[in-house]
Amino acid sequence: MSDPAPARRSYDSPLREERAAATRARIVDAARELFADNGFDATTVAMIAKRAKVATPTVYATFGSKASIVGEMLARLEAESGRESWGARIRAESDPRRKLALYAHFLRGLYANGRDMWAAAINASGDPSVAVMKKHGEREARDWLAPIITSLDEAGALAPHLSRGDAVERAWMLSALELYFRAADLGWTDDQYESWLADSLARQLS
């Protein structure tokens, strides 16, 4: 009777996962550079594979499409932004003006820290899959804003003629990523954008 096959070493699976994660990160980093240099449409999967030093089929097997890579890039930004902790901090602030200033500061950081990735997302907005992701992100942004608006209302800081839903829509429109890039096109600094956003929110909501 033959001896049983030796058990697979316990570290094999974690090692494979570690290598897969490293490959995934390398692909995203390569795509980020190429999207910034060439734009979404002009960047091919083959170019991404070459920059990442992997085979083209590996990119497809890992992500499936360029749009999925954009999604991964934006997911990274969200994870690094500390959005939930910022939301709690903003809601806990008792002064309404300070609450809006904190929100403007958070958004400025979110956009500025991932400027090239947000630009890639805008550039890719003609892709149907990216368009779906954009719609989903917009819904999430409004959902995230809702408790902040509720906290303003509970503090008596909303204009009497505004419902909470109206206030969320106004805040969301002013927070549009496109307005951040429009401000940059005008030569505004990030400080100027943040100040404008805080002031505009106060005027529209109070």
PDB file of C-alpha atoms in Angstrom:
ATOM      1  CA  MET A   1       0.000   0.000   0.000  1.00  0.00           C
ATOM      2  CA  SER A   2       1.506   3.327  -1.030  1.00  0.00           C
ATOM      3  CA  ASP A   3       2.145   6.089   1.447  1.00  0.00           C
ATOM      4  CA  PRO A   4      -0.371   8.965   1.425  1.00  0.00           C
ATOM      5  CA  ALA A   5       0.639  12.032  -0.534  1.00  0.00           C
ATOM      6  CA  PRO A   6       2.261  14.677   1.662  1.00  0.00           C
ATOM      7  CA  ALA A   7      -0.014  17.491   2.698  1.00  0.00           C
ATOM      8  CA  ARG A   8       0.388  20.642   0.662  1.00  0.00           C
ATOM      9  CA  ARG A   9       2.513  23.106   2.538  1.00  0.00           C
ATOM     10  CA  SER A  10       0.341  25.489   4.501  1.00  0.00           C
ATOM     11  CA  TYR A  11       2.130  28.533   3.204  1.00  0.00           C
ATOM     12  CA  ASP A  12       1.486  27.751  -0.474  1.00  0.00           C
ATOM     13  CA  SER A  13      -1.967  29.340  -0.543  1.00  0.00           C
ATOM     14  CA  PRO A  14      -1.003  32.547   1.325  1.00  0.00           C
ATOM     15  CA  LEU A  15       2.044  32.861  -0.910  1.00  0.00           C
ATOM     16  CA  ARG A  16      -0.092  32.550  -4.038  1.00  0.00           C
ATOM     17  CA  GLU A  17      -2.506  35.137  -2.658  1.00  0.00           C
ATOM     18  CA  GLU A  18       0.381  37.465  -1.876  1.00  0.00           C
ATOM     19  CA  ARG A  19       1.754  37.114  -5.389  1.00  0.00           C
ATOM     20  CA  ALA A  20      -1.690  37.633  -6.917  1.00  0.00           C
ATOM     21  CA  ALA A  21      -2.184  40.793  -4.842  1.00  0.00           C
ATOM     22  CA  ALA A  22       1.232  42.080  -5.907  1.00  0.00           C
ATOM     23  CA  THR A  23       0.395  41.419  -9.560  1.00  0.00           C
ATOM     24  CA  ARG A  24      -2.955  43.158  -9.148  1.00  0.00           C
ATOM     25  CA  ALA A  25      -1.317  46.206  -7.584  1.00  0.00           C
ATOM     26  CA  ARG A  26       1.336  46.312 -10.310  1.00  0.00           C
ATOM     27  CA  ILE A  27      -1.333  46.282 -13.014  1.00  0.00           C
ATOM     28  CA  VAL A  28      -3.282  49.096 -11.340  1.00  0.00           C
ATOM     29  CA  ASP A  29      -0.140  51.201 -10.894  1.00  0.00           C
ATOM     30  CA  ALA A  30       0.825  50.680 -14.537  1.00  0.00           C
ATOM     31  CA  ALA A  31      -2.667  51.590 -15.740  1.00  0.00           C
ATOM     32  CA  ARG A  32      -2.693  54.693 -13.553  1.00  0.00           C
ATOM     33  CA  GLU A  33       0.521  55.946 -15.155  1.00  0.00           C
ATOM     34  CA  LEU A  34      -0.646  55.168 -18.683  1.00  0.00           C
ATOM     35  CA  PHE A  35      -4.107  56.670 -18.229  1.00  0.00           C
ATOM     36  CA  ALA A  36      -2.457  59.855 -16.946  1.00  0.00           C
ATOM     37  CA  ASP A  37      -0.031  59.975 -19.891  1.00  0.00           C
ATOM     38  CA  ASN A  38      -2.263  58.829 -22.753  1.00  0.00           C
ATOM     39  CA  GLY A  39      -5.880  58.897 -21.606  1.00  0.00           C
ATOM     40  CA  PHE A  40      -8.243  55.965 -21.154  1.00  0.00           C
ATOM     41  CA  ASP A  41      -9.166  55.354 -24.794  1.00  0.00           C
ATOM     42  CA  ALA A  42      -5.598  55.483 -26.129  1.00  0.00           C
ATOM     43  CA  THR A  43      -4.291  53.071 -23.497  1.00  0.00           C
ATOM     44  CA  THR A  44      -4.556  49.426 -24.529  1.00  0.00           C
ATOM     45  CA  VAL A  45      -4.535  46.366 -22.310  1.00  0.00           C
ATOM     46  CA  ALA A  46      -1.335  45.294 -24.063  1.00  0.00           C
ATOM     47  CA  MET A  47       0.310  48.574 -23.048  1.00  0.00           C
ATOM     48  CA  ILE A  48      -0.769  48.050 -19.450  1.00  0.00           C
ATOM     49  CA  ALA A  49       0.598  44.513 -19.481  1.00  0.00           C
ATOM     50  CA  LYS A  50       3.942  45.664 -20.864  1.00  0.00           C
ATOM     51  CA  ARG A  51       4.269  48.430 -18.250  1.00  0.00           C
ATOM     52  CA  ALA A  52       3.293  46.028 -15.459  1.00  0.00           C
ATOM     53  CA  LYS A  53       5.678  43.357 -16.793  1.00  0.00           C
ATOM     54  CA  VAL A  54       2.967  40.714 -17.054  1.00  0.00           C
ATOM     55  CA  ALA A  55       1.370  38.866 -19.964  1.00  0.00           C
ATOM     56  CA  THR A  56      -1.649  40.474 -21.621  1.00  0.00           C
ATOM     57  CA  PRO A  57      -3.865  37.464 -20.737  1.00  0.00           C
ATOM     58  CA  THR A  58      -2.901  38.019 -17.087  1.00  0.00           C
ATOM     59  CA  VAL A  59      -4.454  41.489 -17.182  1.00  0.00           C
ATOM     60  CA  TYR A  60      -7.659  40.081 -18.653  1.00  0.00           C
ATOM     61  CA  ALA A  61      -7.709  37.201 -16.161  1.00  0.00           C
ATOM     62  CA  THR A  62      -7.192  39.582 -13.242  1.00  0.00           C
ATOM     63  CA  PHE A  63      -9.558  42.393 -14.226  1.00  0.00           C
ATOM     64  CA  GLY A  64     -11.441  41.481 -17.370  1.00  0.00           C
ATOM     65  CA  SER A  65     -11.414  45.006 -18.780  1.00  0.00           C
ATOM     66  CA  LYS A  66      -9.892  48.478 -18.519  1.00  0.00           C
ATOM     67  CA  ALA A  67     -13.103  49.675 -16.887  1.00  0.00           C
ATOM     68  CA  SER A  68     -12.604  47.225 -14.029  1.00  0.00           C
ATOM     69  CA  ILE A  69      -9.121  48.626 -13.496  1.00  0.00           C
ATOM     70  CA  VAL A  70     -10.625  52.104 -13.191  1.00  0.00           C
ATOM     71  CA  GLY A  71     -13.051  50.688 -10.639  1.00  0.00           C
ATOM     72  CA  GLU A  72     -10.146  49.261  -8.643  1.00  0.00           C
ATOM     73  CA  MET A  73      -8.361  52.608  -8.759  1.00  0.00           C
ATOM     74  CA  LEU A  74     -11.401  54.417  -7.393  1.00  0.00           C
ATOM     75  CA  ALA A  75     -11.930  51.744  -4.736  1.00  0.00           C
ATOM     76  CA  ARG A  76      -8.377  52.417  -3.585  1.00  0.00           C
ATOM     77  CA  LEU A  77      -9.144  56.110  -3.272  1.00  0.00           C
ATOM     78  CA  GLU A  78     -12.261  55.413  -1.245  1.00  0.00           C
ATOM     79  CA  ALA A  79     -10.376  53.066   1.067  1.00  0.00           C
ATOM     80  CA  GLU A  80      -7.617  55.612   1.627  1.00  0.00           C
ATOM     81  CA  SER A  81      -9.950  58.589   2.110  1.00  0.00           C
ATOM     82  CA  GLY A  82     -11.271  57.593   5.539  1.00  0.00           C
ATOM     83  CA  ARG A  83     -14.729  58.600   4.367  1.00  0.00           C
ATOM     84  CA  GLU A  84     -16.644  56.904   7.169  1.00  0.00           C
ATOM     85  CA  SER A  85     -14.506  58.397   9.935  1.00  0.00           C
ATOM     86  CA  TRP A  86     -14.749  61.802   8.273  1.00  0.00           C
ATOM     87  CA  GLY A  87     -18.512  61.424   8.083  1.00  0.00           C
ATOM     88  CA  ALA A  88     -18.683  60.692  11.809  1.00  0.00           C
ATOM     89  CA  ARG A  89     -16.456  63.673  12.575  1.00  0.00           C
ATOM     90  CA  ILE A  90     -18.551  66.016  10.431  1.00  0.00           C
ATOM     91  CA  ARG A  91     -21.824  64.823  11.959  1.00  0.00           C
ATOM     92  CA  ALA A  92     -20.421  65.218  15.475  1.00  0.00           C
ATOM     93  CA  GLU A  93     -19.374  68.843  14.902  1.00  0.00           C
ATOM     94  CA  SER A  94     -21.882  71.128  16.647  1.00  0.00           C
ATOM     95  CA  ASP A  95     -21.153  74.348  14.758  1.00  0.00           C
ATOM     96  CA  PRO A  96     -22.986  74.347  11.378  1.00  0.00           C
ATOM     97  CA  ARG A  97     -20.420  76.519   9.574  1.00  0.00           C
ATOM     98  CA  ARG A  98     -17.593  74.375  10.880  1.00  0.00           C
ATOM     99  CA  LYS A  99     -19.510  71.266   9.808  1.00  0.00           C
ATOM    100  CA  LEU A 100     -19.648  72.521   6.215  1.00  0.00           C
ATOM    101  CA  ALA A 101     -16.007  73.606   6.339  1.00  0.00           C
ATOM    102  CA  LEU A 102     -14.986  70.107   7.441  1.00  0.00           C
ATOM    103  CA  TYR A 103     -16.988  68.587   4.605  1.00  0.00           C
ATOM    104  CA  ALA A 104     -15.328  70.917   2.085  1.00  0.00           C
ATOM    105  CA  HIS A 105     -11.911  70.009   3.500  1.00  0.00           C
ATOM    106  CA  PHE A 106     -12.637  66.292   3.194  1.00  0.00           C
ATOM    107  CA  LEU A 107     -13.801  66.622  -0.408  1.00  0.00           C
ATOM    108  CA  ARG A 108     -10.819  68.758  -1.365  1.00  0.00           C
ATOM    109  CA  GLY A 109      -8.494  66.059  -0.009  1.00  0.00           C
ATOM    110  CA  LEU A 110     -10.388  63.265  -1.742  1.00  0.00           C
ATOM    111  CA  TYR A 111     -10.182  64.981  -5.116  1.00  0.00           C
ATOM    112  CA  ALA A 112      -6.647  66.378  -4.792  1.00  0.00           C
ATOM    113  CA  ASN A 113      -5.032  63.169  -3.561  1.00  0.00           C
ATOM    114  CA  GLY A 114      -6.379  61.185  -6.504  1.00  0.00           C
ATOM    115  CA  ARG A 115      -6.450  63.893  -9.143  1.00  0.00           C
ATOM    116  CA  ASP A 116      -4.974  61.694 -11.879  1.00  0.00           C
ATOM    117  CA  MET A 117      -7.306  58.795 -11.086  1.00  0.00           C
ATOM    118  CA  TRP A 118     -10.394  61.017 -11.076  1.00  0.00           C
ATOM    119  CA  ALA A 119      -9.252  62.485 -14.398  1.00  0.00           C
ATOM    120  CA  ALA A 120      -8.953  58.952 -15.786  1.00  0.00           C
ATOM    121  CA  ALA A 121     -12.483  58.180 -14.590  1.00  0.00           C
ATOM    122  CA  ILE A 122     -13.863  61.277 -16.307  1.00  0.00           C
ATOM    123  CA  ASN A 123     -11.912  60.412 -19.460  1.00  0.00           C
ATOM    124  CA  ALA A 124     -13.389  56.908 -19.375  1.00  0.00           C
ATOM    125  CA  SER A 125     -16.978  58.007 -18.774  1.00  0.00           C
ATOM    126  CA  GLY A 126     -17.966  57.045 -22.330  1.00  0.00           C
ATOM    127  CA  ASP A 127     -17.347  53.394 -21.478  1.00  0.00           C
ATOM    128  CA  PRO A 128     -20.702  51.812 -20.506  1.00  0.00           C
ATOM    129  CA  SER A 129     -19.209  49.946 -17.540  1.00  0.00           C
ATOM    130  CA  VAL A 130     -17.558  53.101 -16.209  1.00  0.00           C
ATOM    131  CA  ALA A 131     -20.834  54.989 -16.688  1.00  0.00           C
ATOM    132  CA  VAL A 132     -22.587  52.398 -14.505  1.00  0.00           C
ATOM    133  CA  MET A 133     -19.863  52.765 -11.860  1.00  0.00           C
ATOM    134  CA  LYS A 134     -20.285  56.543 -12.004  1.00  0.00           C
ATOM    135  CA  LYS A 135     -24.026  56.263 -11.375  1.00  0.00           C
ATOM    136  CA  HIS A 136     -23.398  53.909  -8.471  1.00  0.00           C
ATOM    137  CA  GLY A 137     -20.820  56.300  -7.023  1.00  0.00           C
ATOM    138  CA  GLU A 138     -23.242  59.195  -7.289  1.00  0.00           C
ATOM    139  CA  ARG A 139     -25.893  57.263  -5.357  1.00  0.00           C
ATOM    140  CA  GLU A 140     -23.343  56.383  -2.683  1.00  0.00           C
ATOM    141  CA  ALA A 141     -22.281  60.030  -2.415  1.00  0.00           C
ATOM    142  CA  ARG A 142     -25.869  61.170  -1.879  1.00  0.00           C
ATOM    143  CA  ASP A 143     -26.431  58.410   0.679  1.00  0.00           C
ATOM    144  CA  TRP A 144     -23.283  59.503   2.520  1.00  0.00           C
ATOM    145  CA  LEU A 145     -24.390  63.135   2.468  1.00  0.00           C
ATOM    146  CA  ALA A 146     -27.858  62.413   3.850  1.00  0.00           C
ATOM    147  CA  PRO A 147     -26.850  61.936   7.537  1.00  0.00           C
ATOM    148  CA  ILE A 148     -24.734  65.102   7.378  1.00  0.00           C
ATOM    149  CA  ILE A 149     -27.711  67.071   6.090  1.00  0.00           C
ATOM    150  CA  THR A 150     -29.883  65.477   8.780  1.00  0.00           C
ATOM    151  CA  SER A 151     -27.426  66.667  11.431  1.00  0.00           C
ATOM    152  CA  LEU A 152     -27.619  70.198   9.995  1.00  0.00           C
ATOM    153  CA  ASP A 153     -31.401  70.077  10.065  1.00  0.00           C
ATOM    154  CA  GLU A 154     -31.453  68.817  13.639  1.00  0.00           C
ATOM    155  CA  ALA A 155     -29.201  71.737  14.596  1.00  0.00           C
ATOM    156  CA  GLY A 156     -31.725  74.136  13.036  1.00  0.00           C
ATOM    157  CA  ALA A 157     -29.202  75.197  10.396  1.00  0.00           C
ATOM    158  CA  LEU A 158     -31.146  74.389   7.208  1.00  0.00           C
ATOM    159  CA  ALA A 159     -33.088  77.122   5.447  1.00  0.00           C
ATOM    160  CA  PRO A 160     -36.809  76.830   6.353  1.00  0.00           C
ATOM    161  CA  HIS A 161     -37.885  76.354   2.730  1.00  0.00           C
ATOM    162  CA  LEU A 162     -35.519  73.412   2.173  1.00  0.00           C
ATOM    163  CA  SER A 163     -36.460  69.806   2.740  1.00  0.00           C
ATOM    164  CA  ARG A 164     -33.683  67.418   3.671  1.00  0.00           C
ATOM    165  CA  GLY A 165     -33.927  65.846   0.216  1.00  0.00           C
ATOM    166  CA  ASP A 166     -33.568  69.223  -1.495  1.00  0.00           C
ATOM    167  CA  ALA A 167     -30.574  70.040   0.684  1.00  0.00           C
ATOM    168  CA  VAL A 168     -28.871  66.742  -0.174  1.00  0.00           C
ATOM    169  CA  GLU A 169     -29.351  67.436  -3.884  1.00  0.00           C
ATOM    170  CA  ARG A 170     -27.927  70.957  -3.592  1.00  0.00           C
ATOM    171  CA  ALA A 171     -24.910  69.774  -1.621  1.00  0.00           C
ATOM    172  CA  TRP A 172     -24.342  66.921  -4.045  1.00  0.00           C
ATOM    173  CA  MET A 173     -24.473  69.224  -7.088  1.00  0.00           C
ATOM    174  CA  LEU A 174     -21.975  71.635  -5.539  1.00  0.00           C
ATOM    175  CA  SER A 175     -19.714  68.690  -4.711  1.00  0.00           C
ATOM    176  CA  ALA A 176     -19.488  67.499  -8.320  1.00  0.00           C
ATOM    177  CA  LEU A 177     -16.040  66.296  -9.334  1.00  0.00           C
ATOM    178  CA  GLU A 178     -16.362  68.223 -12.578  1.00  0.00           C
ATOM    179  CA  LEU A 179     -16.520  71.508 -10.633  1.00  0.00           C
ATOM    180  CA  TYR A 180     -13.224  70.678  -8.933  1.00  0.00           C
ATOM    181  CA  PHE A 181     -11.592  70.263 -12.336  1.00  0.00           C
ATOM    182  CA  ARG A 182     -13.331  73.375 -13.661  1.00  0.00           C
ATOM    183  CA  ALA A 183     -11.801  75.341 -10.773  1.00  0.00           C
ATOM    184  CA  ALA A 184      -8.383  73.880 -11.609  1.00  0.00           C
ATOM    185  CA  ASP A 185      -8.845  74.903 -15.250  1.00  0.00           C
ATOM    186  CA  LEU A 186      -9.435  78.460 -14.032  1.00  0.00           C
ATOM    187  CA  GLY A 187      -6.136  78.353 -12.184  1.00  0.00           C
ATOM    188  CA  TRP A 188      -7.633  78.056  -8.716  1.00  0.00           C
ATOM    189  CA  THR A 189      -5.586  76.474  -5.957  1.00  0.00           C
ATOM    190  CA  ASP A 190      -7.019  73.679  -3.841  1.00  0.00           C
ATOM    191  CA  ASP A 191      -7.332  76.165  -0.977  1.00  0.00           C
ATOM    192  CA  GLN A 192      -9.454  78.438  -3.167  1.00  0.00           C
ATOM    193  CA  TYR A 193     -11.668  75.518  -4.205  1.00  0.00           C
ATOM    194  CA  GLU A 194     -12.165  74.443  -0.594  1.00  0.00           C
ATOM    195  CA  SER A 195     -13.064  77.989   0.488  1.00  0.00           C
ATOM    196  CA  TRP A 196     -15.497  78.399  -2.427  1.00  0.00           C
ATOM    197  CA  LEU A 197     -17.191  75.082  -1.682  1.00  0.00           C
ATOM    198  CA  ALA A 198     -17.633  75.836   2.028  1.00  0.00           C
ATOM    199  CA  ASP A 199     -19.046  79.299   1.274  1.00  0.00           C
ATOM    200  CA  SER A 200     -21.330  78.017  -1.492  1.00  0.00           C
ATOM    201  CA  LEU A 201     -22.718  75.260   0.729  1.00  0.00           C
ATOM    202  CA  ALA A 202     -23.433  77.762   3.489  1.00  0.00           C
ATOM    203  CA  ARG A 203     -25.253  80.089   1.087  1.00  0.00           C
ATOM    204  CA  GLN A 204     -27.299  77.321  -0.520  1.00  0.00           C
ATOM    205  CA  LEU A 205     -28.270  75.454   2.633  1.00  0.00           C
ATOM    206  CA  SER A 206     -28.635  78.120   5.332  1.00  0.00           C
TER     207      SER A 206
END
